[in-house]
Short mmCIF file of C-alpha atoms in Angstrom, two decimals:
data_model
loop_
_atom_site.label_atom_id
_atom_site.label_comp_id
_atom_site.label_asym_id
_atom_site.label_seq_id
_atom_site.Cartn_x
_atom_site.Cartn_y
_atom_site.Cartn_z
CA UNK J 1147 85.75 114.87 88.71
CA UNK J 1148 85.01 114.39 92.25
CA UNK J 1149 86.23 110.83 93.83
CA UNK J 1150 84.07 109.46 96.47
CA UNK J 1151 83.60 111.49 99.97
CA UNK J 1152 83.04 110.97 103.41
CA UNK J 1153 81.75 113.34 106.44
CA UNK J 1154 82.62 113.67 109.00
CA UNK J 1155 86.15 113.19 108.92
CA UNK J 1156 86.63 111.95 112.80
CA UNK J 1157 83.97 111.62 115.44
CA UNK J 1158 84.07 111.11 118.91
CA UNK J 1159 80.96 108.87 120.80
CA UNK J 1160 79.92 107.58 123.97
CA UNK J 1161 79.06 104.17 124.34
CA UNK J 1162 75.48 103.03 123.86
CA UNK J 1163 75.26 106.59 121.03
CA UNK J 1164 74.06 105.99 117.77
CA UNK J 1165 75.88 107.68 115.46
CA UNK J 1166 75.62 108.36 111.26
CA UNK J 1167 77.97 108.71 108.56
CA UNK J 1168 77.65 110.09 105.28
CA UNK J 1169 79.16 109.37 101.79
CA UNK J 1170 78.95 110.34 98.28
CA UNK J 1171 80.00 108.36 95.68
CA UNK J 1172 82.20 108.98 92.83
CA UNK J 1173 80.80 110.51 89.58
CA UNK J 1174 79.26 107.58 87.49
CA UNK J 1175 78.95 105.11 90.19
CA UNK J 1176 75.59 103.85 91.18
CA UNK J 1177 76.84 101.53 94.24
CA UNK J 1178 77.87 102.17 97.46
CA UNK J 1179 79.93 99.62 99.82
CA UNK J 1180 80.93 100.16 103.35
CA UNK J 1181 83.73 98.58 105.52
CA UNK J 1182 84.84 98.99 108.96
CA UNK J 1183 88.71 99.02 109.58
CA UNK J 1184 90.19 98.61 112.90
CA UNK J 1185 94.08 99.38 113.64
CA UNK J 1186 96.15 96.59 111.63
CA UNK J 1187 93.34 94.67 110.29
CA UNK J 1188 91.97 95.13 106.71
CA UNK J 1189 88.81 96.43 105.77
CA UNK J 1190 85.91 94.18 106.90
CA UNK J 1191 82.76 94.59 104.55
CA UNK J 1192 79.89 95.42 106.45
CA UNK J 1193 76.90 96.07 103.37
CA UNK J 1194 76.45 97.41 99.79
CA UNK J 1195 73.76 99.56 98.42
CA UNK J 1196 71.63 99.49 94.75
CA UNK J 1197 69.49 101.01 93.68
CA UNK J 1198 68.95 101.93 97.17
CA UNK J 1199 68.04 98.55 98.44
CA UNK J 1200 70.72 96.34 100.86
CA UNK J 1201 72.43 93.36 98.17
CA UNK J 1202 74.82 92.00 99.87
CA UNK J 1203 75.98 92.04 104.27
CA UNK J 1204 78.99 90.97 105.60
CA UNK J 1205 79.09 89.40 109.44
CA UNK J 1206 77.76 92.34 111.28
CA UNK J 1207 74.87 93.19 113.66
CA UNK J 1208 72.02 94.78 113.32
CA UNK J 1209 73.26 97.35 115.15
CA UNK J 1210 74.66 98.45 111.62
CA UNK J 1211 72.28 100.06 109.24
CA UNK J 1212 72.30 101.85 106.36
CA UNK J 1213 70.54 103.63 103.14
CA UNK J 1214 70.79 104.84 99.79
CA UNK J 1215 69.30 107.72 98.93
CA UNK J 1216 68.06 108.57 94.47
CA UNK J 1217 71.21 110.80 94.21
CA UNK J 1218 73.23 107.61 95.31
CA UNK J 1219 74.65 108.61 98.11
CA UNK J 1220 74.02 106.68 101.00
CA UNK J 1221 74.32 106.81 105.09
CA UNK J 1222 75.81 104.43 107.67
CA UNK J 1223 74.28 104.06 110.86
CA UNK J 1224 75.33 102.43 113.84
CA UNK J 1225 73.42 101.75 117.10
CA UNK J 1226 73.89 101.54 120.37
CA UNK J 1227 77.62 101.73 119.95
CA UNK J 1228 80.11 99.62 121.78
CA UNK J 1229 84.55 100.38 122.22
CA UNK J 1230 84.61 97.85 119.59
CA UNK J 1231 83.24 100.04 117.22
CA UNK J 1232 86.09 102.14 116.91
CA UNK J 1233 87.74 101.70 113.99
CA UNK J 1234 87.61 103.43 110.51
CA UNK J 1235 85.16 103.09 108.16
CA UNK J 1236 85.41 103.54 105.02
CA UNK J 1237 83.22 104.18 101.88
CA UNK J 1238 83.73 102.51 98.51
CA UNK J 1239 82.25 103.21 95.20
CA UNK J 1240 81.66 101.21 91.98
CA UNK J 1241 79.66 101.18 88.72
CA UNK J 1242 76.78 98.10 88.68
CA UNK J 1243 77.30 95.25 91.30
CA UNK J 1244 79.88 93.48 89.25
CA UNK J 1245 83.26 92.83 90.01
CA UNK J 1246 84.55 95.94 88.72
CA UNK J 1247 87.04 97.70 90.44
CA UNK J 1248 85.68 99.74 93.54
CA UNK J 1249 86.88 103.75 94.67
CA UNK J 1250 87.32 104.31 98.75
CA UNK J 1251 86.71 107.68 100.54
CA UNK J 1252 89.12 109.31 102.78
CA UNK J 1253 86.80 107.50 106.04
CA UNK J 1254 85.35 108.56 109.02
CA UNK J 1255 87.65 107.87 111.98
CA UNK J 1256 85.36 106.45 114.50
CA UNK J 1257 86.08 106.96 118.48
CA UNK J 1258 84.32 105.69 121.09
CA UNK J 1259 84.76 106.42 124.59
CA UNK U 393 91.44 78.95 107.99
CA UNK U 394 91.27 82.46 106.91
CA UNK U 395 89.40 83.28 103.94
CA UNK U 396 92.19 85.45 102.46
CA UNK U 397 95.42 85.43 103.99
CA UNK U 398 98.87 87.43 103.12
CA UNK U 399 102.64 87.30 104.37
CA UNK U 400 103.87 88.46 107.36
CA UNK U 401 105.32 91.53 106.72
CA UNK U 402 106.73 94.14 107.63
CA UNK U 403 109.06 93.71 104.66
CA UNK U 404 112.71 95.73 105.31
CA UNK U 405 114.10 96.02 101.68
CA UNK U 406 116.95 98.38 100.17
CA UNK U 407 116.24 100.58 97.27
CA UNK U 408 116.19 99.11 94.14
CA UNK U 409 115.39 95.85 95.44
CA UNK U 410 112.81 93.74 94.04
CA UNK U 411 109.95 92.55 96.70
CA UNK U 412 107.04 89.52 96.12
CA UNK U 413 104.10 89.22 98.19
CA UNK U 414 101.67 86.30 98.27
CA UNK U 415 98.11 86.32 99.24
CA UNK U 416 96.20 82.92 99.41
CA UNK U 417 92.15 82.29 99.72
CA UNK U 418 90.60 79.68 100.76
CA UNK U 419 87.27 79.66 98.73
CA UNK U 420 88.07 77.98 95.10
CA UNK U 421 84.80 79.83 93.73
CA UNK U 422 86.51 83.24 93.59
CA UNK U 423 86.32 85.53 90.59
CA UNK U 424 87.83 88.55 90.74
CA UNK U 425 91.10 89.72 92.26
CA UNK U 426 92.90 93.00 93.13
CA UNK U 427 95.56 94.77 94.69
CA UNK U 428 95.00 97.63 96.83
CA UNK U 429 97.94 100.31 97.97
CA UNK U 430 97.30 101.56 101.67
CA UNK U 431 99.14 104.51 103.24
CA UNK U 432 99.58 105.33 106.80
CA UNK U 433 95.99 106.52 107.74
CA UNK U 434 94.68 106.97 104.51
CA UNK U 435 92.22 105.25 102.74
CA UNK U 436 93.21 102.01 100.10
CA UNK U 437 93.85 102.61 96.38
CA UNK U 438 93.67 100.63 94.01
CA UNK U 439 96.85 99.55 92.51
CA UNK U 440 95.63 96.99 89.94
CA UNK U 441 93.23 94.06 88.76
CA UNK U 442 94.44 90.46 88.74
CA UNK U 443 94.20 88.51 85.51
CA UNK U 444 94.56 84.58 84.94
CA UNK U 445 97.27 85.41 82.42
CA UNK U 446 98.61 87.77 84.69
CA UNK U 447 98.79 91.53 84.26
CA UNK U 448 101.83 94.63 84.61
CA UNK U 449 101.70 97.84 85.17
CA UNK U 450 105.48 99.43 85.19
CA UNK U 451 107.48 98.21 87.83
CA UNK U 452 104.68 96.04 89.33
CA UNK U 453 103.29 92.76 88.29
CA UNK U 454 100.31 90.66 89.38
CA UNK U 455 99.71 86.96 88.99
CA UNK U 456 97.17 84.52 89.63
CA UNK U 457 97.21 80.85 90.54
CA UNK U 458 94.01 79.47 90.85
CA UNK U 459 95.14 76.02 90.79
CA UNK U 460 97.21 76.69 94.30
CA UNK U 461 94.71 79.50 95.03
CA UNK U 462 97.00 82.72 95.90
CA UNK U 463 97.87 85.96 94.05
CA UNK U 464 100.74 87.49 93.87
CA UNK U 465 102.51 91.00 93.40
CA UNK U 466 105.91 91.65 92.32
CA UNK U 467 107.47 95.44 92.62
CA UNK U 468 110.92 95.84 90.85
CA UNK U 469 113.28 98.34 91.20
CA UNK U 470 111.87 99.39 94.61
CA UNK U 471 111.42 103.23 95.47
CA UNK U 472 110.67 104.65 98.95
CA UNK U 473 107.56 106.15 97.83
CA UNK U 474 106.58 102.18 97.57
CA UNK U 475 106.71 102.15 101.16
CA UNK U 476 103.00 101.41 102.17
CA UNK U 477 100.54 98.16 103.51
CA UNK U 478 99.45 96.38 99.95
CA UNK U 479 96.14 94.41 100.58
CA UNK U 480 95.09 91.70 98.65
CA UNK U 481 91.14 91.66 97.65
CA UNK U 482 89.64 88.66 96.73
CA UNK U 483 85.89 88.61 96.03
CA UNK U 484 84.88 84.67 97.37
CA UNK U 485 81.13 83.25 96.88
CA UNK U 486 78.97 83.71 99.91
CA UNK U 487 75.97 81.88 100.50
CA UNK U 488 72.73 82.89 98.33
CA UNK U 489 75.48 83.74 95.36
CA UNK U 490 76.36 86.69 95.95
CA UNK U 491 80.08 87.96 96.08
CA UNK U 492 81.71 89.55 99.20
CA UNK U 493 84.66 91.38 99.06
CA UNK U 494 87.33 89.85 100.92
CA UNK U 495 90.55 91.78 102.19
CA UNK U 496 93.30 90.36 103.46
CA UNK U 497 94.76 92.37 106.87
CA UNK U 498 98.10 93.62 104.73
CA UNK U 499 101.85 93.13 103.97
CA UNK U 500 103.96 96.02 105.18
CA UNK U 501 106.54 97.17 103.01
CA UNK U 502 109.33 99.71 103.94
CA UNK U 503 112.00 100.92 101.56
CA UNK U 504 114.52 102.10 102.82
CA UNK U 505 117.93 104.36 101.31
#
């Protein structure tokens, strides 16, 4: 059984790029969360997918967008990138948009320069 | 004030020794709690669900006080392998109704011989 992944596993951008990142949930989960996590801080939730519509956004731009695709999977993009937006981000996975408990991927390690 | 907010770590303990952390919220609507297990540069795992009448898993026990508003997690019998950053999660109300995940930045631990 598969747990959740993420691609690519680092990436290196310029400012003012756009950049994507790609997850697949785990096996049996329909939802899709993403969070960005910068060096000491926790994981800051940035949106979550269903049914491959946006249900819930945390406090980030724009600049962040994302989508779910039938298979469940789903894509991060970001915009226009700024240093700030280094950090790690990380995919989580969960059955319905309940409070169950939710799966993370390994994360993309975000640089940019 | 912080929405979710743990101890200053990093905690120093011996092996064998047994090791509390608190995490407090601020939003009295909450309804679902968790502990998550971070290693260096890896991504969180869940360690366990918090229940009102308070839940344990082996060496490790989680409690809730809603009436004070924190969490807590006790690890007995410390091992070095339970050196790590343990985040709280706490999923507060956010405007409209819907629930956002909420992580605390992390308590350090280090176990040492």
């Amino acid at each position: 059984d598969a747990g959740v992944t993420q691609s690519p596993t680092h990436l290196i951008k310029t400012r003012g790029q756009q950049v994507t990142l790609r997850c697949s949930p785990k096996s049996g989960h329909d939802t899709v969360s993403w969070y960005q996590q910068a060096l000491g801080q926790g994981p800051q939730f940035i949106f979550q997918y269903y049914e491959e519509e946006e249900r819930q956004r945390g406090n980030f731009p724009d600049r962040f967008s994302g989508h779910q695709f039938p298979n469940y999977s789903s894509e991060l993009n970001v915009n226009a990138l700024l240093l700030g937006d280094s950090a790690l981000y990380l995919c989580a996975s969960r059955a319905g948009t309940g409070w169950a408990e939710q799966y993370f991927g390994p994360g993309t390690r975000l640089t940019v320069t | 004030r912080k929405e979710v907010e743990q101890d200053p770590g990093p905690f120093n303990v011996p092996e064998g020794a047994t090791v509390a952390f608190n995490c407090t919220y601020s939003n009295s609507a909450s309804q679902s709690f968790f502990w998550y297990r971070q290693d260096c540069r890896k991504e969180p795992k869940l360690l366990m669900s918090v229940y009102s009448s308070g839940n344990e898993d082996g060496r490790f026990t989680a409690q809730l006080n809603r009436a004070s508003q924190y969490i807590s997690l006790l690890i007995r019998d410390s091992k070095l392998s339970d050196s790590a950053t343990y985040l709280c999660v706490v999923n507060p109300r956010a405007s409209g109704g819907s629930y956002i995940p909420t992580f605390g930045r992390g308590t350090s631990l280090i176990v040492h011989p």
